[in-house]
Short mmCIF file of N, CA and C in Angstrom, two decimals:
data_model
loop_
_atom_site.label_atom_id
_atom_site.label_comp_id
_atom_site.label_asym_id
_atom_site.label_seq_id
_atom_site.Cartn_x
_atom_site.Cartn_y
_atom_site.Cartn_z
N MET P 1 -49.73 65.07 -57.22
CA MET P 1 -50.66 66.16 -57.39
C MET P 1 -49.90 67.47 -57.17
N THR P 2 -50.00 68.39 -58.07
CA THR P 2 -49.27 69.64 -57.96
C THR P 2 -50.01 70.63 -57.08
N GLU P 3 -49.29 71.64 -56.61
CA GLU P 3 -49.88 72.67 -55.77
C GLU P 3 -51.00 73.42 -56.48
N LYS P 4 -50.89 73.57 -57.81
CA LYS P 4 -51.88 74.34 -58.56
C LYS P 4 -53.14 73.53 -58.87
N SER P 5 -53.11 72.24 -58.64
CA SER P 5 -54.28 71.42 -58.95
C SER P 5 -55.38 71.66 -57.91
N ASN P 6 -56.58 71.28 -58.27
CA ASN P 6 -57.70 71.42 -57.35
C ASN P 6 -57.51 70.48 -56.17
N PRO P 7 -58.03 70.87 -55.00
CA PRO P 7 -57.94 69.96 -53.86
C PRO P 7 -58.77 68.70 -54.11
N ARG P 8 -58.30 67.59 -53.60
CA ARG P 8 -59.01 66.32 -53.72
C ARG P 8 -60.19 66.35 -52.76
N GLN P 9 -61.34 65.89 -53.21
CA GLN P 9 -62.51 65.82 -52.34
C GLN P 9 -62.46 64.54 -51.52
N ILE P 10 -62.62 64.68 -50.22
CA ILE P 10 -62.76 63.52 -49.35
C ILE P 10 -64.23 63.49 -48.94
N VAL P 11 -64.95 62.51 -49.47
CA VAL P 11 -66.40 62.44 -49.29
C VAL P 11 -66.71 61.48 -48.15
N LEU P 12 -67.33 62.00 -47.10
CA LEU P 12 -67.61 61.22 -45.90
C LEU P 12 -68.98 60.57 -45.99
N ASP P 13 -69.01 59.25 -45.85
CA ASP P 13 -70.25 58.49 -45.83
C ASP P 13 -70.87 58.62 -44.44
N THR P 14 -72.15 58.31 -44.33
CA THR P 14 -72.87 58.46 -43.07
C THR P 14 -72.19 57.69 -41.94
N ASN P 15 -71.87 56.43 -42.17
CA ASN P 15 -71.28 55.62 -41.10
C ASN P 15 -69.92 56.15 -40.66
N PHE P 16 -69.21 56.82 -41.56
CA PHE P 16 -67.91 57.39 -41.22
C PHE P 16 -68.09 58.58 -40.27
N LEU P 17 -69.15 59.34 -40.46
CA LEU P 17 -69.42 60.48 -39.58
C LEU P 17 -69.82 60.05 -38.17
N LEU P 18 -70.18 58.78 -38.00
CA LEU P 18 -70.55 58.27 -36.68
C LEU P 18 -69.33 57.80 -35.88
N ILE P 19 -68.17 57.70 -36.51
CA ILE P 19 -66.96 57.21 -35.85
C ILE P 19 -66.60 57.99 -34.58
N PRO P 20 -66.65 59.33 -34.59
CA PRO P 20 -66.29 60.04 -33.35
C PRO P 20 -67.14 59.63 -32.15
N ALA P 21 -68.44 59.44 -32.35
CA ALA P 21 -69.31 59.03 -31.25
C ALA P 21 -69.09 57.57 -30.87
N GLN P 22 -68.81 56.73 -31.85
CA GLN P 22 -68.67 55.29 -31.59
C GLN P 22 -67.31 54.91 -31.03
N PHE P 23 -66.25 55.58 -31.50
CA PHE P 23 -64.90 55.16 -31.13
C PHE P 23 -64.04 56.27 -30.53
N GLY P 24 -64.55 57.49 -30.47
CA GLY P 24 -63.78 58.59 -29.89
C GLY P 24 -62.63 59.06 -30.76
N VAL P 25 -62.67 58.79 -32.05
CA VAL P 25 -61.59 59.18 -32.96
C VAL P 25 -61.94 60.54 -33.58
N ASP P 26 -60.99 61.46 -33.55
CA ASP P 26 -61.16 62.77 -34.20
C ASP P 26 -60.88 62.57 -35.69
N ILE P 27 -61.94 62.33 -36.46
CA ILE P 27 -61.76 62.00 -37.87
C ILE P 27 -61.14 63.15 -38.66
N PHE P 28 -61.40 64.37 -38.27
CA PHE P 28 -60.88 65.50 -39.04
C PHE P 28 -59.38 65.69 -38.83
N SER P 29 -58.90 65.51 -37.61
CA SER P 29 -57.45 65.54 -37.36
C SER P 29 -56.77 64.37 -38.06
N GLU P 30 -57.42 63.22 -38.02
CA GLU P 30 -56.86 62.03 -38.67
C GLU P 30 -56.81 62.21 -40.19
N ILE P 31 -57.84 62.82 -40.76
CA ILE P 31 -57.82 63.08 -42.21
C ILE P 31 -56.64 63.98 -42.55
N ASP P 32 -56.45 65.03 -41.77
CA ASP P 32 -55.31 65.93 -42.02
C ASP P 32 -53.98 65.20 -41.88
N ARG P 33 -53.89 64.27 -40.92
CA ARG P 33 -52.64 63.52 -40.72
C ARG P 33 -52.36 62.59 -41.90
N VAL P 34 -53.39 61.88 -42.35
CA VAL P 34 -53.22 60.86 -43.39
C VAL P 34 -53.15 61.47 -44.79
N CYS P 35 -53.86 62.52 -45.01
CA CYS P 35 -53.96 63.12 -46.36
C CYS P 35 -53.07 64.36 -46.42
N ALA P 36 -51.80 64.13 -46.66
CA ALA P 36 -50.81 65.22 -46.69
C ALA P 36 -50.78 65.87 -48.07
N PHE P 37 -51.94 66.19 -48.57
CA PHE P 37 -52.09 66.88 -49.85
C PHE P 37 -53.31 67.78 -49.70
N ARG P 38 -53.48 68.67 -50.66
CA ARG P 38 -54.63 69.58 -50.59
C ARG P 38 -55.92 68.77 -50.71
N HIS P 39 -56.82 69.01 -49.77
CA HIS P 39 -58.08 68.29 -49.80
C HIS P 39 -59.21 69.16 -49.24
N LYS P 40 -60.42 68.77 -49.59
CA LYS P 40 -61.62 69.45 -49.11
C LYS P 40 -62.60 68.37 -48.68
N ILE P 41 -63.20 68.58 -47.52
CA ILE P 41 -64.18 67.63 -47.00
C ILE P 41 -65.54 67.88 -47.66
N ALA P 42 -66.21 66.79 -48.03
CA ALA P 42 -67.53 66.88 -48.66
C ALA P 42 -68.42 65.77 -48.12
N VAL P 43 -69.72 65.97 -48.27
CA VAL P 43 -70.71 64.93 -47.95
C VAL P 43 -71.76 64.94 -49.06
N MET P 44 -72.37 63.81 -49.26
CA MET P 44 -73.47 63.72 -50.20
C MET P 44 -74.71 64.32 -49.54
N GLU P 45 -75.56 64.92 -50.33
CA GLU P 45 -76.82 65.49 -49.84
C GLU P 45 -77.61 64.43 -49.06
N GLY P 46 -77.64 63.21 -49.56
CA GLY P 46 -78.37 62.12 -48.90
C GLY P 46 -77.79 61.73 -47.55
N THR P 47 -76.50 61.96 -47.35
CA THR P 47 -75.88 61.67 -46.05
C THR P 47 -76.50 62.55 -44.98
N LEU P 48 -76.72 63.81 -45.30
CA LEU P 48 -77.35 64.73 -44.34
C LEU P 48 -78.76 64.26 -44.01
N LYS P 49 -79.48 63.77 -45.01
CA LYS P 49 -80.84 63.26 -44.80
C LYS P 49 -80.81 61.99 -43.94
N GLU P 50 -79.81 61.12 -44.18
CA GLU P 50 -79.68 59.91 -43.37
C GLU P 50 -79.41 60.26 -41.91
N LEU P 51 -78.57 61.26 -41.67
CA LEU P 51 -78.30 61.70 -40.29
C LEU P 51 -79.56 62.26 -39.64
N GLU P 52 -80.33 63.06 -40.39
CA GLU P 52 -81.59 63.59 -39.87
C GLU P 52 -82.53 62.46 -39.48
N HIS P 53 -82.63 61.45 -40.35
CA HIS P 53 -83.51 60.31 -40.07
C HIS P 53 -83.05 59.56 -38.82
N LEU P 54 -81.76 59.30 -38.71
CA LEU P 54 -81.23 58.61 -37.52
C LEU P 54 -81.47 59.42 -36.26
N ALA P 55 -81.26 60.73 -36.33
CA ALA P 55 -81.44 61.59 -35.16
C ALA P 55 -82.90 61.62 -34.70
N ALA P 56 -83.82 61.46 -35.64
CA ALA P 56 -85.24 61.51 -35.31
C ALA P 56 -85.84 60.14 -35.00
N MET P 57 -85.41 59.11 -35.73
CA MET P 57 -86.10 57.82 -35.68
C MET P 57 -85.24 56.66 -35.17
N GLY P 58 -83.96 56.88 -34.93
CA GLY P 58 -83.08 55.78 -34.53
C GLY P 58 -83.28 55.36 -33.09
N THR P 59 -82.53 54.35 -32.68
CA THR P 59 -82.51 53.95 -31.28
C THR P 59 -81.84 55.06 -30.48
N ALA P 60 -81.90 54.98 -29.17
CA ALA P 60 -81.29 56.03 -28.33
C ALA P 60 -79.80 56.22 -28.66
N PRO P 61 -79.00 55.14 -28.77
CA PRO P 61 -77.59 55.35 -29.13
C PRO P 61 -77.42 55.93 -30.54
N GLU P 62 -78.24 55.49 -31.49
CA GLU P 62 -78.15 56.03 -32.85
C GLU P 62 -78.49 57.51 -32.88
N LYS P 63 -79.49 57.91 -32.11
CA LYS P 63 -79.87 59.33 -32.04
C LYS P 63 -78.70 60.16 -31.52
N ARG P 64 -78.07 59.67 -30.45
CA ARG P 64 -76.94 60.39 -29.86
C ARG P 64 -75.79 60.50 -30.86
N GLU P 65 -75.46 59.39 -31.51
CA GLU P 65 -74.38 59.38 -32.50
C GLU P 65 -74.69 60.31 -33.67
N ALA P 66 -75.93 60.27 -34.15
CA ALA P 66 -76.32 61.11 -35.29
C ALA P 66 -76.28 62.59 -34.92
N ARG P 67 -76.71 62.92 -33.72
CA ARG P 67 -76.68 64.33 -33.30
C ARG P 67 -75.25 64.84 -33.18
N LEU P 68 -74.36 64.01 -32.67
CA LEU P 68 -72.95 64.41 -32.62
C LEU P 68 -72.42 64.62 -34.04
N ALA P 69 -72.75 63.71 -34.94
CA ALA P 69 -72.31 63.83 -36.33
C ALA P 69 -72.87 65.10 -36.97
N GLN P 70 -74.14 65.41 -36.70
CA GLN P 70 -74.73 66.64 -37.23
C GLN P 70 -73.99 67.87 -36.70
N GLY P 71 -73.60 67.84 -35.44
CA GLY P 71 -72.83 68.95 -34.87
C GLY P 71 -71.48 69.11 -35.56
N LEU P 72 -70.83 67.99 -35.86
CA LEU P 72 -69.55 68.05 -36.57
C LEU P 72 -69.73 68.63 -37.96
N VAL P 73 -70.79 68.23 -38.63
CA VAL P 73 -71.06 68.76 -39.97
C VAL P 73 -71.29 70.27 -39.91
N ARG P 74 -72.05 70.71 -38.90
CA ARG P 74 -72.27 72.16 -38.75
C ARG P 74 -70.96 72.89 -38.49
N SER P 75 -70.10 72.31 -37.67
CA SER P 75 -68.82 72.95 -37.33
C SER P 75 -67.85 73.00 -38.51
N TYR P 76 -67.73 71.90 -39.23
CA TYR P 76 -66.73 71.80 -40.31
C TYR P 76 -67.25 72.27 -41.66
N ARG P 77 -68.56 72.40 -41.81
CA ARG P 77 -69.19 72.93 -43.02
C ARG P 77 -68.62 72.34 -44.31
N PRO P 78 -68.77 71.04 -44.49
CA PRO P 78 -68.26 70.42 -45.72
C PRO P 78 -69.08 70.85 -46.93
N LYS P 79 -68.48 70.69 -48.09
CA LYS P 79 -69.21 70.91 -49.34
C LYS P 79 -70.30 69.84 -49.42
N VAL P 80 -71.51 70.23 -49.81
CA VAL P 80 -72.62 69.28 -49.96
C VAL P 80 -72.78 68.99 -51.46
N ILE P 81 -72.68 67.71 -51.80
CA ILE P 81 -72.76 67.28 -53.20
C ILE P 81 -74.19 66.83 -53.50
N PRO P 82 -74.86 67.48 -54.47
CA PRO P 82 -76.21 67.05 -54.84
C PRO P 82 -76.18 65.66 -55.49
N MET P 83 -77.30 64.93 -55.36
CA MET P 83 -77.31 63.54 -55.81
C MET P 83 -78.24 63.25 -56.97
N GLU P 84 -79.09 64.14 -57.35
CA GLU P 84 -79.97 63.97 -58.52
C GLU P 84 -80.75 62.66 -58.50
N GLY P 85 -81.44 62.39 -57.40
CA GLY P 85 -82.34 61.23 -57.33
C GLY P 85 -81.69 59.89 -57.04
N MET P 86 -80.37 59.82 -56.92
CA MET P 86 -79.70 58.54 -56.63
C MET P 86 -79.67 58.30 -55.13
N ASP P 87 -79.47 57.04 -54.74
CA ASP P 87 -79.20 56.81 -53.33
C ASP P 87 -77.73 57.12 -53.07
N VAL P 88 -77.36 57.22 -51.81
CA VAL P 88 -76.01 57.67 -51.45
C VAL P 88 -74.95 56.75 -52.02
N ASP P 89 -75.10 55.43 -51.87
CA ASP P 89 -74.07 54.51 -52.36
C ASP P 89 -73.89 54.64 -53.87
N ALA P 90 -74.99 54.72 -54.61
CA ALA P 90 -74.90 54.87 -56.07
C ALA P 90 -74.19 56.16 -56.44
N ALA P 91 -74.48 57.23 -55.72
CA ALA P 91 -73.83 58.51 -55.99
C ALA P 91 -72.34 58.44 -55.69
N LEU P 92 -71.97 57.76 -54.61
CA LEU P 92 -70.54 57.62 -54.28
C LEU P 92 -69.81 56.83 -55.36
N LEU P 93 -70.46 55.83 -55.91
CA LEU P 93 -69.84 55.01 -56.96
C LEU P 93 -69.66 55.77 -58.27
N GLU P 94 -70.35 56.88 -58.44
CA GLU P 94 -70.24 57.69 -59.65
C GLU P 94 -69.13 58.74 -59.55
N LEU P 95 -68.51 58.88 -58.39
CA LEU P 95 -67.47 59.91 -58.23
C LEU P 95 -66.26 59.57 -59.09
N PRO P 96 -65.62 60.59 -59.69
CA PRO P 96 -64.41 60.33 -60.49
C PRO P 96 -63.23 59.95 -59.58
N PRO P 97 -62.60 58.79 -59.81
CA PRO P 97 -61.52 58.32 -58.94
C PRO P 97 -60.36 59.31 -58.81
N GLU P 98 -60.08 60.07 -59.85
CA GLU P 98 -58.95 61.00 -59.79
C GLU P 98 -59.27 62.26 -58.98
N GLU P 99 -60.53 62.47 -58.65
CA GLU P 99 -60.93 63.68 -57.94
C GLU P 99 -61.41 63.44 -56.52
N ALA P 100 -61.77 62.19 -56.19
CA ALA P 100 -62.41 61.94 -54.90
C ALA P 100 -61.80 60.75 -54.18
N ILE P 101 -61.94 60.80 -52.87
CA ILE P 101 -61.62 59.70 -51.97
C ILE P 101 -62.87 59.52 -51.13
N VAL P 102 -63.33 58.28 -50.96
CA VAL P 102 -64.53 58.04 -50.17
C VAL P 102 -64.12 57.48 -48.81
N ALA P 103 -64.65 58.11 -47.76
CA ALA P 103 -64.42 57.67 -46.39
C ALA P 103 -65.65 56.90 -45.93
N THR P 104 -65.50 55.58 -45.74
CA THR P 104 -66.64 54.73 -45.37
C THR P 104 -66.17 53.53 -44.55
N GLN P 105 -67.12 52.95 -43.83
CA GLN P 105 -66.89 51.71 -43.10
C GLN P 105 -67.76 50.59 -43.65
N ASP P 106 -68.55 50.86 -44.65
CA ASP P 106 -69.47 49.90 -45.26
C ASP P 106 -68.68 48.90 -46.11
N GLN P 107 -68.65 47.64 -45.69
CA GLN P 107 -67.83 46.62 -46.36
C GLN P 107 -68.23 46.40 -47.81
N ALA P 108 -69.51 46.26 -48.08
CA ALA P 108 -69.96 46.02 -49.46
C ALA P 108 -69.63 47.22 -50.34
N LEU P 109 -69.84 48.42 -49.83
CA LEU P 109 -69.53 49.63 -50.59
C LEU P 109 -68.02 49.72 -50.84
N LYS P 110 -67.22 49.39 -49.84
CA LYS P 110 -65.75 49.43 -50.02
C LYS P 110 -65.32 48.54 -51.18
N ARG P 111 -65.88 47.34 -51.26
CA ARG P 111 -65.53 46.42 -52.35
C ARG P 111 -65.86 47.04 -53.70
N LYS P 112 -67.06 47.59 -53.82
CA LYS P 112 -67.49 48.20 -55.09
C LYS P 112 -66.63 49.40 -55.46
N LEU P 113 -66.29 50.22 -54.47
CA LEU P 113 -65.45 51.39 -54.73
C LEU P 113 -64.07 50.96 -55.21
N MET P 114 -63.51 49.93 -54.57
CA MET P 114 -62.18 49.45 -54.97
C MET P 114 -62.22 48.89 -56.39
N GLU P 115 -63.30 48.20 -56.75
CA GLU P 115 -63.44 47.68 -58.11
C GLU P 115 -63.43 48.80 -59.14
N ARG P 116 -63.94 49.95 -58.76
CA ARG P 116 -63.99 51.11 -59.67
C ARG P 116 -62.75 51.99 -59.57
N GLY P 117 -61.82 51.60 -58.71
CA GLY P 117 -60.57 52.36 -58.59
C GLY P 117 -60.69 53.63 -57.78
N ILE P 118 -61.74 53.74 -56.97
CA ILE P 118 -61.93 54.93 -56.14
C ILE P 118 -61.21 54.71 -54.81
N PRO P 119 -60.26 55.59 -54.46
CA PRO P 119 -59.52 55.43 -53.20
C PRO P 119 -60.44 55.52 -51.98
N LEU P 120 -60.03 54.86 -50.91
CA LEU P 120 -60.82 54.79 -49.68
C LEU P 120 -60.05 55.34 -48.50
N LEU P 121 -60.79 55.87 -47.56
CA LEU P 121 -60.26 56.25 -46.26
C LEU P 121 -61.06 55.43 -45.26
N VAL P 122 -60.38 54.61 -44.45
CA VAL P 122 -61.06 53.68 -43.55
C VAL P 122 -60.46 53.77 -42.15
N LEU P 123 -61.25 53.35 -41.17
CA LEU P 123 -60.80 53.27 -39.79
C LEU P 123 -60.11 51.93 -39.57
N ARG P 124 -58.94 51.96 -38.95
CA ARG P 124 -58.19 50.74 -38.64
C ARG P 124 -58.04 50.62 -37.12
N LYS P 125 -58.26 49.43 -36.62
CA LYS P 125 -58.09 49.10 -35.21
C LYS P 125 -58.84 50.05 -34.28
N GLU P 126 -59.93 50.63 -34.79
CA GLU P 126 -60.77 51.55 -34.02
C GLU P 126 -59.98 52.73 -33.44
N LYS P 127 -58.82 53.06 -34.07
CA LYS P 127 -57.95 54.11 -33.53
C LYS P 127 -57.50 55.13 -34.54
N HIS P 128 -57.22 54.71 -35.77
CA HIS P 128 -56.64 55.64 -36.73
C HIS P 128 -57.17 55.35 -38.14
N LEU P 129 -56.98 56.33 -39.01
CA LEU P 129 -57.44 56.19 -40.39
C LEU P 129 -56.31 55.72 -41.29
N GLU P 130 -56.70 55.05 -42.37
CA GLU P 130 -55.73 54.59 -43.36
C GLU P 130 -56.29 54.88 -44.75
N LEU P 131 -55.43 55.37 -45.63
CA LEU P 131 -55.79 55.64 -47.02
C LEU P 131 -55.43 54.42 -47.86
N ILE P 132 -56.39 53.92 -48.63
CA ILE P 132 -56.20 52.72 -49.45
C ILE P 132 -56.45 53.07 -50.91
N GLY P 133 -55.55 52.62 -51.77
CA GLY P 133 -55.77 52.78 -53.20
C GLY P 133 -55.36 54.12 -53.77
N GLN P 134 -54.57 54.84 -53.04
CA GLN P 134 -54.12 56.17 -53.48
C GLN P 134 -52.95 56.03 -54.42
#
């Protein structure tokens, strides 16, 4: 990827935003470490709604995790991608592989993304991130 090209979008799934609360991993520092190219953090519009739902209706631990994730979103101000009536997973599967990397821990979604050639960012050993399919 050349310097003049657009930054690659790293789209964070809901479960990925819960990693800091669940495992104490600074996902944003890890993204910068692993992705040594121009990138921009993004989330799907539905991800924000899922976090709101968890913060309001989840179990006590889910509420705490979701609120921490909401705070991170407010601090880092990612680009919000509209979804046009799709659910989050369907919208993630529609992303162009050459423009986006999806950060998720959802096993079924990871399989589908890999089948479509969309690169993944995943947590390994509950400590660090790894880029797959780049």
